[in-house]
Short mmCIF file of C-alpha atoms in Angstrom, two decimals:
data_model
loop_
_atom_site.label_atom_id
_atom_site.label_comp_id
_atom_site.label_asym_id
_atom_site.label_seq_id
_atom_site.Cartn_x
_atom_site.Cartn_y
_atom_site.Cartn_z
CA GLN A 1 7.24 51.02 36.66
CA SER A 2 3.50 51.68 36.69
CA VAL A 3 2.11 55.19 36.91
CA LEU A 4 -1.01 53.92 38.72
CA THR A 5 -0.43 53.08 42.37
CA GLN A 6 -2.43 50.45 44.26
CA PRO A 7 -1.89 48.95 47.71
CA PRO A 8 -0.08 45.61 47.36
CA SER A 9 -2.57 43.76 49.48
CA ALA A 10 -6.01 43.91 51.07
CA SER A 11 -7.92 41.39 53.12
CA GLY A 12 -11.20 40.72 54.83
CA THR A 13 -13.38 38.01 56.26
CA PRO A 14 -16.34 36.58 54.36
CA GLY A 15 -19.17 39.08 54.21
CA GLN A 16 -16.98 42.12 54.86
CA ARG A 17 -16.46 45.08 52.54
CA VAL A 18 -13.04 45.61 51.00
CA THR A 19 -11.95 48.71 49.12
CA ILE A 20 -8.96 49.02 46.77
CA SER A 21 -7.58 52.41 45.79
CA CYS A 22 -5.88 53.41 42.54
CA SER A 23 -3.94 56.66 42.42
CA GLY A 24 -2.90 58.30 39.18
CA SER A 25 -2.44 61.73 37.69
CA SER A 26 -4.10 64.32 35.49
CA SER A 27 -2.77 62.66 32.31
CA ASN A 28 -4.39 59.30 33.02
CA ILE A 29 -7.17 58.90 35.60
CA GLY A 30 -7.77 62.63 35.64
CA SER A 31 -8.74 62.68 31.98
CA ASN A 32 -9.89 59.15 31.14
CA THR A 33 -12.28 56.50 32.42
CA VAL A 34 -10.97 53.67 34.57
CA ASN A 35 -11.32 49.92 34.09
CA TRP A 36 -10.75 47.20 36.67
CA TYR A 37 -9.62 43.62 36.05
CA GLN A 38 -9.75 40.52 38.21
CA GLN A 39 -7.13 37.82 37.82
CA LEU A 40 -7.90 34.58 39.61
CA PRO A 41 -4.88 32.38 40.40
CA GLY A 42 -3.45 30.77 37.29
CA THR A 43 -5.91 32.38 34.90
CA ALA A 44 -6.06 35.28 32.46
CA PRO A 45 -7.36 38.65 33.63
CA LYS A 46 -11.06 39.37 33.26
CA LEU A 47 -12.78 42.73 32.90
CA LEU A 48 -14.61 43.52 36.12
CA ILE A 49 -15.56 47.19 35.85
CA TYR A 50 -15.41 49.53 32.84
CA SER A 51 -15.99 53.25 32.41
CA ASN A 52 -15.37 53.89 36.13
CA ASN A 53 -18.48 52.16 37.46
CA GLN A 54 -20.10 49.92 34.85
CA ARG A 55 -20.32 46.17 35.30
CA PRO A 56 -20.15 43.83 32.31
CA SER A 57 -22.87 41.26 32.05
CA GLY A 58 -22.32 38.45 34.54
CA VAL A 59 -20.32 40.43 37.09
CA PRO A 60 -22.06 40.36 40.50
CA ASP A 61 -23.39 43.68 41.79
CA ARG A 62 -21.27 43.37 44.93
CA PHE A 63 -18.43 44.72 42.80
CA SER A 64 -18.59 48.49 42.33
CA GLY A 65 -16.26 51.17 41.05
CA SER A 66 -15.91 54.90 41.47
CA LYS A 67 -13.63 57.71 40.40
CA SER A 68 -12.86 61.13 41.80
CA GLY A 69 -10.25 63.46 40.35
CA THR A 70 -7.03 61.52 39.82
CA SER A 71 -8.03 58.51 41.93
CA ALA A 72 -10.34 55.57 41.54
CA SER A 73 -11.50 52.79 43.79
CA LEU A 74 -12.98 49.32 43.61
CA ALA A 75 -15.25 48.05 46.36
CA ILE A 76 -16.16 44.45 47.04
CA SER A 77 -19.11 44.14 49.39
CA GLY A 78 -20.15 40.84 50.90
CA LEU A 79 -16.68 39.38 50.31
CA GLN A 80 -16.68 35.73 49.22
CA SER A 81 -13.92 33.14 49.14
CA GLU A 82 -13.99 33.09 45.33
CA ASP A 83 -13.06 36.78 45.31
CA GLU A 84 -9.52 35.91 46.37
CA ALA A 85 -7.54 37.20 43.40
CA ASP A 86 -5.33 39.97 42.06
CA TYR A 87 -7.07 43.17 41.03
CA TYR A 88 -5.72 45.76 38.61
CA CYS A 89 -6.95 49.22 37.70
CA ALA A 90 -6.15 50.57 34.23
CA THR A 91 -6.77 53.53 32.01
CA TRP A 92 -5.48 55.37 28.99
CA ASP A 93 -2.65 57.84 29.47
CA ASP A 94 -2.37 60.98 27.41
CA SER A 95 1.37 61.35 28.01
CA LEU A 96 4.07 60.28 25.58
CA ASN A 97 4.79 57.08 27.50
CA GLY A 98 2.01 55.09 25.91
CA PRO A 99 -1.71 54.82 25.56
CA TYR A 100 -2.64 52.23 28.21
CA VAL A 101 -1.38 51.84 31.76
CA PHE A 102 -2.13 49.26 34.45
CA GLY A 103 -2.00 49.70 38.18
CA THR A 104 0.55 47.90 40.33
CA GLY A 105 -2.03 45.34 41.37
CA THR A 106 -3.64 44.40 44.68
CA LYS A 107 -3.80 40.89 46.09
CA VAL A 108 -7.08 40.35 47.92
CA THR A 109 -7.04 37.64 50.55
CA VAL A 110 -10.18 36.23 52.13
CA LEU A 111 -9.33 35.36 55.72
CA GLU B 1 -18.90 32.73 22.04
CA VAL B 2 -16.18 35.35 21.83
CA GLN B 3 -12.81 33.62 21.97
CA LEU B 4 -9.17 34.60 21.67
CA VAL B 5 -6.43 31.98 21.44
CA GLU B 6 -2.76 32.89 21.49
CA PHE B 7 0.03 30.67 20.23
CA GLY B 8 3.63 30.86 19.12
CA GLY B 9 5.38 31.17 22.47
CA GLY B 10 8.38 29.11 23.47
CA LEU B 11 11.93 29.05 24.82
CA VAL B 12 14.37 31.15 22.82
CA LYS B 13 17.83 32.61 23.28
CA PRO B 14 18.50 36.33 23.65
CA GLY B 15 18.73 38.19 20.37
CA VAL B 16 16.49 35.92 18.34
CA SER B 17 13.04 36.62 16.92
CA LEU B 18 9.64 35.12 17.62
CA ARG B 19 6.19 35.73 16.17
CA LEU B 20 3.09 35.41 18.30
CA SER B 21 -0.38 34.92 16.86
CA CYS B 22 -3.83 35.43 18.29
CA ALA B 23 -6.79 33.72 16.61
CA ALA B 24 -10.13 35.42 17.14
CA SER B 25 -13.61 33.96 16.79
CA GLY B 26 -17.19 34.72 17.75
CA PHE B 27 -17.18 38.41 16.83
CA THR B 28 -16.51 40.75 13.89
CA PHE B 29 -12.75 40.95 14.29
CA SER B 30 -12.31 43.71 11.72
CA SER B 31 -14.40 46.13 13.80
CA TYR B 32 -12.24 46.14 16.91
CA THR B 33 -8.99 47.57 18.17
CA MET B 34 -6.78 44.76 19.42
CA ASN B 35 -4.07 44.71 22.06
CA TRP B 36 -1.14 42.76 23.44
CA VAL B 37 -0.42 42.71 27.18
CA ARG B 38 2.31 40.77 28.97
CA GLN B 39 2.92 39.54 32.48
CA ALA B 40 6.38 38.57 33.69
CA PRO B 41 6.50 35.65 36.14
CA GLY B 42 5.11 36.77 39.49
CA LYS B 43 4.71 40.35 38.29
CA GLY B 44 1.89 42.68 37.25
CA LEU B 45 0.36 43.44 33.89
CA GLU B 46 2.22 45.50 31.30
CA TRP B 47 0.58 46.90 28.18
CA VAL B 48 2.72 46.11 25.12
CA SER B 49 0.99 47.28 21.96
CA SER B 50 -2.32 48.20 20.34
CA ILE B 51 -3.54 48.32 16.75
CA SER B 52 -6.65 49.98 15.36
CA SER B 53 -9.29 48.04 13.47
CA GLY B 54 -7.94 49.00 10.06
CA SER B 55 -4.26 48.92 11.05
CA SER B 56 -3.83 52.65 10.49
CA ASP B 57 -2.81 53.33 14.09
CA LYS B 58 -0.25 51.33 16.05
CA TYR B 59 1.06 52.05 19.53
CA TYR B 60 3.91 50.54 21.49
CA ALA B 61 5.27 50.63 25.02
CA ASP B 62 8.68 52.28 25.27
CA SER B 63 10.13 48.97 26.45
CA VAL B 64 9.43 47.29 23.08
CA LYS B 65 9.43 50.19 20.64
CA GLY B 66 11.73 49.51 17.69
CA ARG B 67 11.91 45.78 18.46
CA PHE B 68 8.29 44.60 18.35
CA THR B 69 5.79 45.05 15.51
CA ILE B 70 2.06 44.57 15.84
CA SER B 71 -0.03 43.62 12.82
CA ARG B 72 -3.32 42.00 11.92
CA ASP B 73 -5.01 40.16 9.08
CA ASN B 74 -8.71 40.88 9.19
CA ALA B 75 -9.41 38.30 6.49
CA LYS B 76 -7.92 35.63 8.73
CA ASN B 77 -9.30 37.04 12.02
CA SER B 78 -5.77 37.07 13.34
CA LEU B 79 -3.56 39.38 15.37
CA TYR B 80 0.23 39.13 15.40
CA LEU B 81 3.20 40.33 17.40
CA GLN B 82 6.60 40.10 15.72
CA MET B 83 9.24 40.22 18.42
CA ASN B 84 12.83 40.86 17.36
CA SER B 85 16.04 41.21 19.36
CA LEU B 86 14.46 39.45 22.31
CA ARG B 87 15.88 40.13 25.76
CA VAL B 88 15.79 38.19 29.00
CA GLU B 89 13.43 40.84 30.37
CA ASP B 90 10.88 40.03 27.64
CA THR B 91 10.16 36.74 29.41
CA ALA B 92 6.45 36.77 30.17
CA VAL B 93 3.04 35.38 29.40
CA TYR B 94 1.70 37.32 26.43
CA TYR B 95 -2.04 37.92 26.20
CA CYS B 96 -4.13 39.35 23.42
CA ALA B 97 -7.23 41.32 24.39
CA ARG B 98 -10.06 42.94 22.47
CA ASP B 99 -11.13 46.55 22.27
CA SER B 100 -10.36 49.63 24.33
CA THR B 101 -11.78 47.90 27.40
CA PHE B 102 -9.47 44.89 26.98
CA ASP B 103 -12.33 42.43 27.05
CA PRO B 104 -12.04 39.50 26.73
CA TRP B 105 -8.51 38.15 27.09
CA GLY B 106 -6.99 35.03 25.62
CA GLN B 107 -5.44 32.35 27.81
CA GLY B 108 -1.92 33.61 27.09
CA THR B 109 1.23 32.12 25.62
CA LEU B 110 4.52 31.89 27.52
CA VAL B 111 7.66 33.37 26.04
CA THR B 112 10.89 32.49 27.81
CA VAL B 113 14.09 34.23 26.77
CA SER B 114 17.11 32.55 28.28
CA SER B 115 20.62 31.57 27.28
#
C-alpha cells in the first residue's frame, strides 16, 4: 500500500491541460524532492521530472512539476495522443518503512 | 549510450530461489547507487531494494526484507538480486534503475511464482 496518493485516472482532449496530484506526508514529500515517471503501455518507466520541477534532457517543456508542502503535482499542457500513459510520483521517505516510495499511479487518457 | 539489461527471470515454484542480474553499460557503474523496482501484473510500481556505489549501504522494502539480498560487482558492471523463499506475491516484472533519480530503467525481467 503506497503512502503517496494519486487519482487513478485523468483525461483530456488534445491540446488541453491536465494536472495530476500526488499527496504525501511530512516524512516523504514534506522533506524530500519529488520525481515523476511516465510509463507508456508495455514499456519500462522513464524519468519525466526530477527534483520537483526539473526536466531531463529530451523531455518536452509541456511537462512541468511543482511541489508545495506535502503535495506535488504534474501538469501536461498541450496534451498529445502520445502522452497517453501511466504516471507515477515518487520520493524518498524518512520513515522506517523504506527509503523510496512510489505513488499509486494515474492513468492519463487522451480523448 | 547508457543501458541496463536485466535477466534471470522465469517461472518458479513457491519456496525456491532465483537470482536476477542487471548488466550495465555506457556509464561508470561504480559511481552510482543502483536500485531494484518491481511491478506486479496490472499493478503499480514497488521499490524493492537499493545499494550504494561501494556496497556499504543496502536498503530493502519490508515485503522482501530477510528473503532478498542485493549485491553488485563493480568490476563486472553488474547488479544482482538474490531472491530466496519466493512467494506467489513476488510475481512481477523486476526492473533495475540507476541512481537516486531512478534513471534510466532496464527493460525488466518477469518473475512468475506459481505452483
